[in-house]
Structure formats: structure tokens, C-alpha cells
PDB file of C-alpha atoms and ligand atoms in Angstrom:
ATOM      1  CA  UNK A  22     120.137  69.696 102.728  1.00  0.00           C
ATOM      2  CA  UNK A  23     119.781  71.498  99.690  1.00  0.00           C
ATOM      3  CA  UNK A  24     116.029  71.980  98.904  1.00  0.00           C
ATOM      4  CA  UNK A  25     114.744  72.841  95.445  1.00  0.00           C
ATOM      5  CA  UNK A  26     114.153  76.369  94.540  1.00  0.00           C
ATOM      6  CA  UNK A  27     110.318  77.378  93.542  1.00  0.00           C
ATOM      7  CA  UNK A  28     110.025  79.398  90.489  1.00  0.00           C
ATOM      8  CA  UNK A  29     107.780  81.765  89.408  1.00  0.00           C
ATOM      9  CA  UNK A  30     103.751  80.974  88.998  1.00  0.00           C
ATOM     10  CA  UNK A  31     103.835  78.545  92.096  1.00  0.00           C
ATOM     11  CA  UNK A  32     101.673  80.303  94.478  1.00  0.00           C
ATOM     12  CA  UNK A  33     103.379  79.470  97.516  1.00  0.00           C
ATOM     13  CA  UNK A  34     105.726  82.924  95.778  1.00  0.00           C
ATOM     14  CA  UNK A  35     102.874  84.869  96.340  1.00  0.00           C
ATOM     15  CA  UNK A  36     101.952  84.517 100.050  1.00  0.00           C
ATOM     16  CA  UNK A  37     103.034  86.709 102.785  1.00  0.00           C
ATOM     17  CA  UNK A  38     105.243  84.801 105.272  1.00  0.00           C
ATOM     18  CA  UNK A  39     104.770  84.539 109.216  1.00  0.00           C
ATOM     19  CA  UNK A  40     107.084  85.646 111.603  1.00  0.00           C
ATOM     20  CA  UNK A  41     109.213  83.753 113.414  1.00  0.00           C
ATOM     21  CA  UNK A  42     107.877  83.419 117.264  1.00  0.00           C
ATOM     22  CA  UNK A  43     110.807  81.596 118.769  1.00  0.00           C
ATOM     23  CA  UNK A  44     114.666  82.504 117.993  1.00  0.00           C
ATOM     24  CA  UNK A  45     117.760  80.086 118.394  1.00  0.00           C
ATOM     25  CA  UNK A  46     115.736  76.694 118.334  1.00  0.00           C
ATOM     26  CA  UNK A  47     117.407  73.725 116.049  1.00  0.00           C
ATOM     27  CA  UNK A  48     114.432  74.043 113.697  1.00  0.00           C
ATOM     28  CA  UNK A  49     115.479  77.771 112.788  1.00  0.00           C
ATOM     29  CA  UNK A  50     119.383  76.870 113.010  1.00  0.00           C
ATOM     30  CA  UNK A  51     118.762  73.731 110.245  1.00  0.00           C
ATOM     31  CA  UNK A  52     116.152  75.881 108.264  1.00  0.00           C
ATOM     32  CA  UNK A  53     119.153  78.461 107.737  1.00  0.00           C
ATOM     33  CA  UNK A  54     121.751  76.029 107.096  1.00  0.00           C
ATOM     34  CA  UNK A  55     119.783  74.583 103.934  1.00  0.00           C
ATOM     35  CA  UNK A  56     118.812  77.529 102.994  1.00  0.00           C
ATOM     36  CA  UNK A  57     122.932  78.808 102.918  1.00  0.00           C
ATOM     37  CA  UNK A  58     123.099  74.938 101.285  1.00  0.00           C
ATOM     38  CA  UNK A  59     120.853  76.141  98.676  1.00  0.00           C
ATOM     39  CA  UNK A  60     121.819  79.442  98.074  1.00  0.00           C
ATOM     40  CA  UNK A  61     125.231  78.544  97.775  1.00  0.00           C
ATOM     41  CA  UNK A  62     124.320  75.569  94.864  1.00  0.00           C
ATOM     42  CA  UNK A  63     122.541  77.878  92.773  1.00  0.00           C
ATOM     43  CA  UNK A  64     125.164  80.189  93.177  1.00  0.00           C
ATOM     44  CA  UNK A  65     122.970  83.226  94.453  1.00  0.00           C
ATOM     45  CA  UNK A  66     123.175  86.270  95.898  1.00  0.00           C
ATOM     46  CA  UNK A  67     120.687  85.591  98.416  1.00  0.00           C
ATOM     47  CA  UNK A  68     117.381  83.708  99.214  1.00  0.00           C
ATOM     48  CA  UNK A  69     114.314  84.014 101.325  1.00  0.00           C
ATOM     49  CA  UNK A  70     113.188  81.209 103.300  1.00  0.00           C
ATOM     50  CA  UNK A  71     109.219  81.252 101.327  1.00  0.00           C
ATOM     51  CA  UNK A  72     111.762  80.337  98.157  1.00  0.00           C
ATOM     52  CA  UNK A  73     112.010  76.424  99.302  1.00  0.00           C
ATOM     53  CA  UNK A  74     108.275  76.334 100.312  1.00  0.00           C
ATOM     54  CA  UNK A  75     108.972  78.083 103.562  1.00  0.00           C
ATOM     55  CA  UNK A  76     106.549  80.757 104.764  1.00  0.00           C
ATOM     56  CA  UNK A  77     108.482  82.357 107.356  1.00  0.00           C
ATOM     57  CA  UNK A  78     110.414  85.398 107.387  1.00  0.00           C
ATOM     58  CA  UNK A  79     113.967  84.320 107.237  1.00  0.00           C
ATOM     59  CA  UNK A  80     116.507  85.995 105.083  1.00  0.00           C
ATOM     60  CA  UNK A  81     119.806  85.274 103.739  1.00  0.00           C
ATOM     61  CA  UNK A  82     122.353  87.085 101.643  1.00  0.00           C
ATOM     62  CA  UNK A  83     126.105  87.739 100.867  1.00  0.00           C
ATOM     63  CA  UNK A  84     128.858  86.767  98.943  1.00  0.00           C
ATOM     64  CA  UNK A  85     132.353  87.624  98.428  1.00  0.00           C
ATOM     65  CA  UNK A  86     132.468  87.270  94.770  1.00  0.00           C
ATOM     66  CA  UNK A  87     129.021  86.529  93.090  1.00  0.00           C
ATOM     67  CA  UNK A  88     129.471  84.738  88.979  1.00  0.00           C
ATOM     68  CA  UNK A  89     125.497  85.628  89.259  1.00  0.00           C
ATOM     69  CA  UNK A  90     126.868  89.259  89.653  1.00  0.00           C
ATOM     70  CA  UNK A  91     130.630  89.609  88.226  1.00  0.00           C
ATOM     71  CA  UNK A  92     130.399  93.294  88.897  1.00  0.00           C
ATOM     72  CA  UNK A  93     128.746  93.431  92.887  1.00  0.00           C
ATOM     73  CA  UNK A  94     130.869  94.590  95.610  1.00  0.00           C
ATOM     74  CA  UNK A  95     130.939  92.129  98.176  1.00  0.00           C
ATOM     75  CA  UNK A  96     128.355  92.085 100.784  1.00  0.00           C
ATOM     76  CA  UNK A  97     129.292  90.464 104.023  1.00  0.00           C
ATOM     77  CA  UNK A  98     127.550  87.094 104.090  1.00  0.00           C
ATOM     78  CA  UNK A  99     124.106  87.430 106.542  1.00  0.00           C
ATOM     79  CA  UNK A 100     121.373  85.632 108.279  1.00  0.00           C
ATOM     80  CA  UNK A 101     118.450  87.944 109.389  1.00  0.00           C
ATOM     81  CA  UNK A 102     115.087  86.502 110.977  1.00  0.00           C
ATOM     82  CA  UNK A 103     112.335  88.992 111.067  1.00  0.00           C
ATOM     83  CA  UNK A 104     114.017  92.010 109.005  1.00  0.00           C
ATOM     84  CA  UNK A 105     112.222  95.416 109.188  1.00  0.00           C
ATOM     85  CA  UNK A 106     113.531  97.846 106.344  1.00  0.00           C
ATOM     86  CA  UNK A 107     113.490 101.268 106.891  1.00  0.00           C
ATOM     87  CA  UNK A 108     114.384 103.698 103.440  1.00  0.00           C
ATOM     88  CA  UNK A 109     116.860 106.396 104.592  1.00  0.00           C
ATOM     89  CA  UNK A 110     115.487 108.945 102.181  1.00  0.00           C
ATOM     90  CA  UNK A 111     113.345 109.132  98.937  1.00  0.00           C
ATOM     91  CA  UNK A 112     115.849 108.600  96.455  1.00  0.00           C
ATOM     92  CA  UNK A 113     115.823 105.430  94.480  1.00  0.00           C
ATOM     93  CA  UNK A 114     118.301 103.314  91.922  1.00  0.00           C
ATOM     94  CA  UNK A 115     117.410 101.733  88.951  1.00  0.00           C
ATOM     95  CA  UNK A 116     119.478  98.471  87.881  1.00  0.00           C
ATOM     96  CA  UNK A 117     119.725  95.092  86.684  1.00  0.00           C
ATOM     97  CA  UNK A 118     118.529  92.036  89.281  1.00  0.00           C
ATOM     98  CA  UNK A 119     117.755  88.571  88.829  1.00  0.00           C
ATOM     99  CA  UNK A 120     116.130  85.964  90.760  1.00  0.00           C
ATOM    100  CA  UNK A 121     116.983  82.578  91.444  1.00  0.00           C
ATOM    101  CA  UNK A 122     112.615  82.121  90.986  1.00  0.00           C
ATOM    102  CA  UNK A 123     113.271  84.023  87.772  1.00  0.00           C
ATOM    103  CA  UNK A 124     115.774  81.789  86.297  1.00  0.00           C
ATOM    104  CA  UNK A 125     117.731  82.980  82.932  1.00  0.00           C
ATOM    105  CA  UNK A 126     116.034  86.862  82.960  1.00  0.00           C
ATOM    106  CA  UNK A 127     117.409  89.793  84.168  1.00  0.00           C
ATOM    107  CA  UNK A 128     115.016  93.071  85.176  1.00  0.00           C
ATOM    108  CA  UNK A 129     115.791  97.110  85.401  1.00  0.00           C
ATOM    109  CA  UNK A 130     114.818  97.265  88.777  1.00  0.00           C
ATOM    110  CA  UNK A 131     114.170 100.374  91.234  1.00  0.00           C
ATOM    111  CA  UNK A 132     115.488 100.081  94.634  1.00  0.00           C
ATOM    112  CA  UNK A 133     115.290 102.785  97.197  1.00  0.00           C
ATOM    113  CA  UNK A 134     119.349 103.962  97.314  1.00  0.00           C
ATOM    114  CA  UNK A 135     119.600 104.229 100.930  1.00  0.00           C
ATOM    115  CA  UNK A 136     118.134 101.748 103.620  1.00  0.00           C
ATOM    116  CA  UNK A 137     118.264 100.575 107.684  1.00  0.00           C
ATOM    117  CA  UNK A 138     117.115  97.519 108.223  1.00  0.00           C
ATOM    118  CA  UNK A 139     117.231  95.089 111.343  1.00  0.00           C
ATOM    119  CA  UNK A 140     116.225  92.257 112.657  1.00  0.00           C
ATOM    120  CA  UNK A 141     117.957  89.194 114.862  1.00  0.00           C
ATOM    121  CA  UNK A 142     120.053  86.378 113.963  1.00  0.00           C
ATOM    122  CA  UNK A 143     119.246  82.815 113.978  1.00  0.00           C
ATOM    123  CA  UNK A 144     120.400  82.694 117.780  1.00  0.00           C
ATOM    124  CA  UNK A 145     118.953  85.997 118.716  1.00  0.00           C
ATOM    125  CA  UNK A 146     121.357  88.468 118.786  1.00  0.00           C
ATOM    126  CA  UNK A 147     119.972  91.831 117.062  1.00  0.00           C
ATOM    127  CA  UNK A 148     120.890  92.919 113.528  1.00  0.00           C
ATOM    128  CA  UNK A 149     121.010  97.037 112.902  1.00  0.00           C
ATOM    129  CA  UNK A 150     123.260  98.612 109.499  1.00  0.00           C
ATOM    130  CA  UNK A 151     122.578 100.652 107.030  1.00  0.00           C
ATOM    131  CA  UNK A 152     123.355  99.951 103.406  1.00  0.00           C
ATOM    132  CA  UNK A 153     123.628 101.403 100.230  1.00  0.00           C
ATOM    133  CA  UNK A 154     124.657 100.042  96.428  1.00  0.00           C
ATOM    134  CA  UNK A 155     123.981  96.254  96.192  1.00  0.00           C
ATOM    135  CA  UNK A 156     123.750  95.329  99.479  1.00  0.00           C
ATOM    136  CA  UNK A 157     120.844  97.799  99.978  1.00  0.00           C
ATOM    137  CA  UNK A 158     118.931  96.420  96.780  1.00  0.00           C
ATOM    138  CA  UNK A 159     119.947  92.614  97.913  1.00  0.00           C
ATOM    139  CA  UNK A 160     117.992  93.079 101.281  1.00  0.00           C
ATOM    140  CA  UNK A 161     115.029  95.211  99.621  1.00  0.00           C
ATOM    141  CA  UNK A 162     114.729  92.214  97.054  1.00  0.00           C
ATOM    142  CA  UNK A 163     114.985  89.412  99.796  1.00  0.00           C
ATOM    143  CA  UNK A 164     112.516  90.955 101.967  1.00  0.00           C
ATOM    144  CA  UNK A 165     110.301  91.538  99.057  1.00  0.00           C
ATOM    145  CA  UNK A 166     110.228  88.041  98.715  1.00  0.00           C
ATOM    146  CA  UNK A 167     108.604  87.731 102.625  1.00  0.00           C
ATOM    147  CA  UNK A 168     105.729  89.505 101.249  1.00  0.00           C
ATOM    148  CA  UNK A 169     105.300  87.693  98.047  1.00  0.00           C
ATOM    149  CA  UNK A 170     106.924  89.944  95.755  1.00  0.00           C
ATOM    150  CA  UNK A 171     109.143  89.333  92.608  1.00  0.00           C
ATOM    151  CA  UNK A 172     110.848  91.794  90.949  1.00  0.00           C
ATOM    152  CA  UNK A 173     109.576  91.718  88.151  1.00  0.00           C
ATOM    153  CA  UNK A 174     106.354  93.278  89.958  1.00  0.00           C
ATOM    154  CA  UNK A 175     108.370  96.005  90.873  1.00  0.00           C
ATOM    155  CA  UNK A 176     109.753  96.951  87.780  1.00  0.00           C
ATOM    156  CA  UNK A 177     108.378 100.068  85.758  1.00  0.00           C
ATOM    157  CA  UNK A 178     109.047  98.839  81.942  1.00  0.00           C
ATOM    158  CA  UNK A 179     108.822  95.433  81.451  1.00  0.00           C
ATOM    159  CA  UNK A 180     110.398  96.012  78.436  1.00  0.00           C
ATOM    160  CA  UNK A 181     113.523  95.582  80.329  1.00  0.00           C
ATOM    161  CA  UNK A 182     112.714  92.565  81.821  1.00  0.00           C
ATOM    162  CA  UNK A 183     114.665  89.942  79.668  1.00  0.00           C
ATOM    163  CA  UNK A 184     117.107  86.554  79.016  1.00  0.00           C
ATOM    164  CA  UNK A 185     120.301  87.132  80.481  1.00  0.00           C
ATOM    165  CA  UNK A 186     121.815  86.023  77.467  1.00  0.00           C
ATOM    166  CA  UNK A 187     119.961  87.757  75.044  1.00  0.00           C
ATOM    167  CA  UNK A 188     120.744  91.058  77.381  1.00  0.00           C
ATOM    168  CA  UNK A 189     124.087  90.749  77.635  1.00  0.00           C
ATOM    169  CA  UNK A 190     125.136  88.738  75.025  1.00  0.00           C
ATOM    170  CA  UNK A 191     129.435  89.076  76.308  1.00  0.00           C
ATOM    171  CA  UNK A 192     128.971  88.996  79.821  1.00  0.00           C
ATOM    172  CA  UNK A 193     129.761  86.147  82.411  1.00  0.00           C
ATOM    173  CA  UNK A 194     126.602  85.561  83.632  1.00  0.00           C
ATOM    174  CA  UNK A 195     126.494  82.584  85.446  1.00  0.00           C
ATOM    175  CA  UNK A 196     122.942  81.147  85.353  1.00  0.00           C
ATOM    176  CA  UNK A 197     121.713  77.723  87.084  1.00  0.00           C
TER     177      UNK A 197
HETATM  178 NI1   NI B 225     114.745  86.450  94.501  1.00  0.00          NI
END
């Protein structure tokens, strides 16, 4: 079922979400298929379970092409219940990210460059990679979302916070 997406100033953004206690039930395995439902309608990148009014730390990312991002590598499509993130090192990268609660702005963004992160999937099998590039600042942006963050609170200028369009007036930005 595809649920809709909350957007930013609903406070339900803000909260820090639970863990899940119990893996591979049908309540988990349906919560992830509507959120993949939903993700895949609005065309994202990925989503976090607290973005449909869920507050529990579910994850999901990936894409093979993305018309959100023309220019992303792929990232291998990925359901993660309770992700820890680990940075691999200090370093960080600054670039564009958007939000599917953030709808028609894009934000400079600092990510750390280099991450670990694990975690289990929906039927309890464990989760370890490390990632750089995209798929490192997808998972750091998704798990942000677990513990009420938006990007935009993450950003150092918000002068670069703006409308896609406005931004990048020749690009093919697919929004909503
Ligand atoms: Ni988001």
C-alpha cells in the first residue's frame, strides 16, 4: 500500500524512532513492502520508515537509475532494520541531497566520505558493508531520519539550501 509521505514541520519528523524487538514477523515484512511501494511512487532514493508516520527504525534505499538523481551511481537496492553507522575516518563530503519530506529543494550537504554500517534484514539475516560516494551519504541521510533529523539541519550554509528548479535551472530533476 502506498502510504503518504510526511513533510517537513509535522512533528512526528522530529521524534527518535524505537527499535525493532522482533525480526521476520508479517508486520515488519508488510511495513517494508509499502514502504518499497512508496519509495518507489515518489521516485526516491530511499525512505525511513518514521517518513509514513512510522516510528521504528527501518530503512530502505537503492536504485539502479534514480530521475531524483540523474548523476548517482547505482546503489544496490536494501532493506536494513536497526542500522548502526560507523564513520571509517574523519573526512567528510559536501554535496547536493534532497528529501522526499523536503519536496522541490535541494541542500549542500556534508556527509562523512567513508562509513560501515549494519544491521539485519527484514527476516533476520545480518547486514555488514562499507560504503563510500552516494551510497554512503544515502544511508547517513536515511538513518538521520531514525533520529529525527532532516538535512537541512545538517547543512552548514543555508544559503545553499534551495528549489531544485531555481538551482539547476537545465537539469532533469525529477520532483514529485
Ligand atoms: Ni529524507
Amino acid at each position: 500500500m502506498i502510504h503518504p509521505i510526511l513533510r517537513m514541520g509535522d512533528p512526528r519528523l522530529f521524534q527518535r524512532s524505537q527499535a525493532v524487538q522482533q525480526l521476520g514477523t508479517p508486520e515488519l515484512k508488510a511495513l517494508v513492502a509499502d514502504m518499497r511501494e512508496t519509495m518507489l511512487a515518489a521516485s526516491g532514493a530511499g525512505l525511513a520508515a518514521p517518513q509514513i508516520g512510522v516510528p521504528l527504525r527501518v530503512v530502505i534505499f537503492g536504485f539502479e537509475h534514480n530521475q531524483r538523481y540523474p548523476d548517482a551511481e547505482p546503489v544496490l537496492y536494501t532493506e536494513i532494520v536497526n542500522p548502526i553507522l560507523t564513520p571509517l575516518g574523519p573526512e567528510t563530503d559536501e554535496d547536493w541531497e534532497g528529501c522526499l519530506s523536503v519536496p522541490g529543494l535541494r541542500g549542500r550537504v556534508p556527509r562523512y566520505s567513508r562509513i560501515r554500517y549494519s544491521g539485519f534484514d527484514p527476516e533476520g539475516r545480518a547486514i555488514e558493508r562499507e560504503a563510500t560516494g552516494f551510497h554512503a551519504r544515502v544511508v547517513q541521510h536515511e538513518c538521520d531520519h531514525l533520529d529525527g533529523i532532516l538535512y537541512p539541519m545538517r547543512m552548514r550554509d543555508l544559503r545553499l539550501l534551495g528549489f531544485s528548479d531555481v538551482l539547476f535551472p537545465d537539469a532533469e530533476i525529477v520532483e514529485e
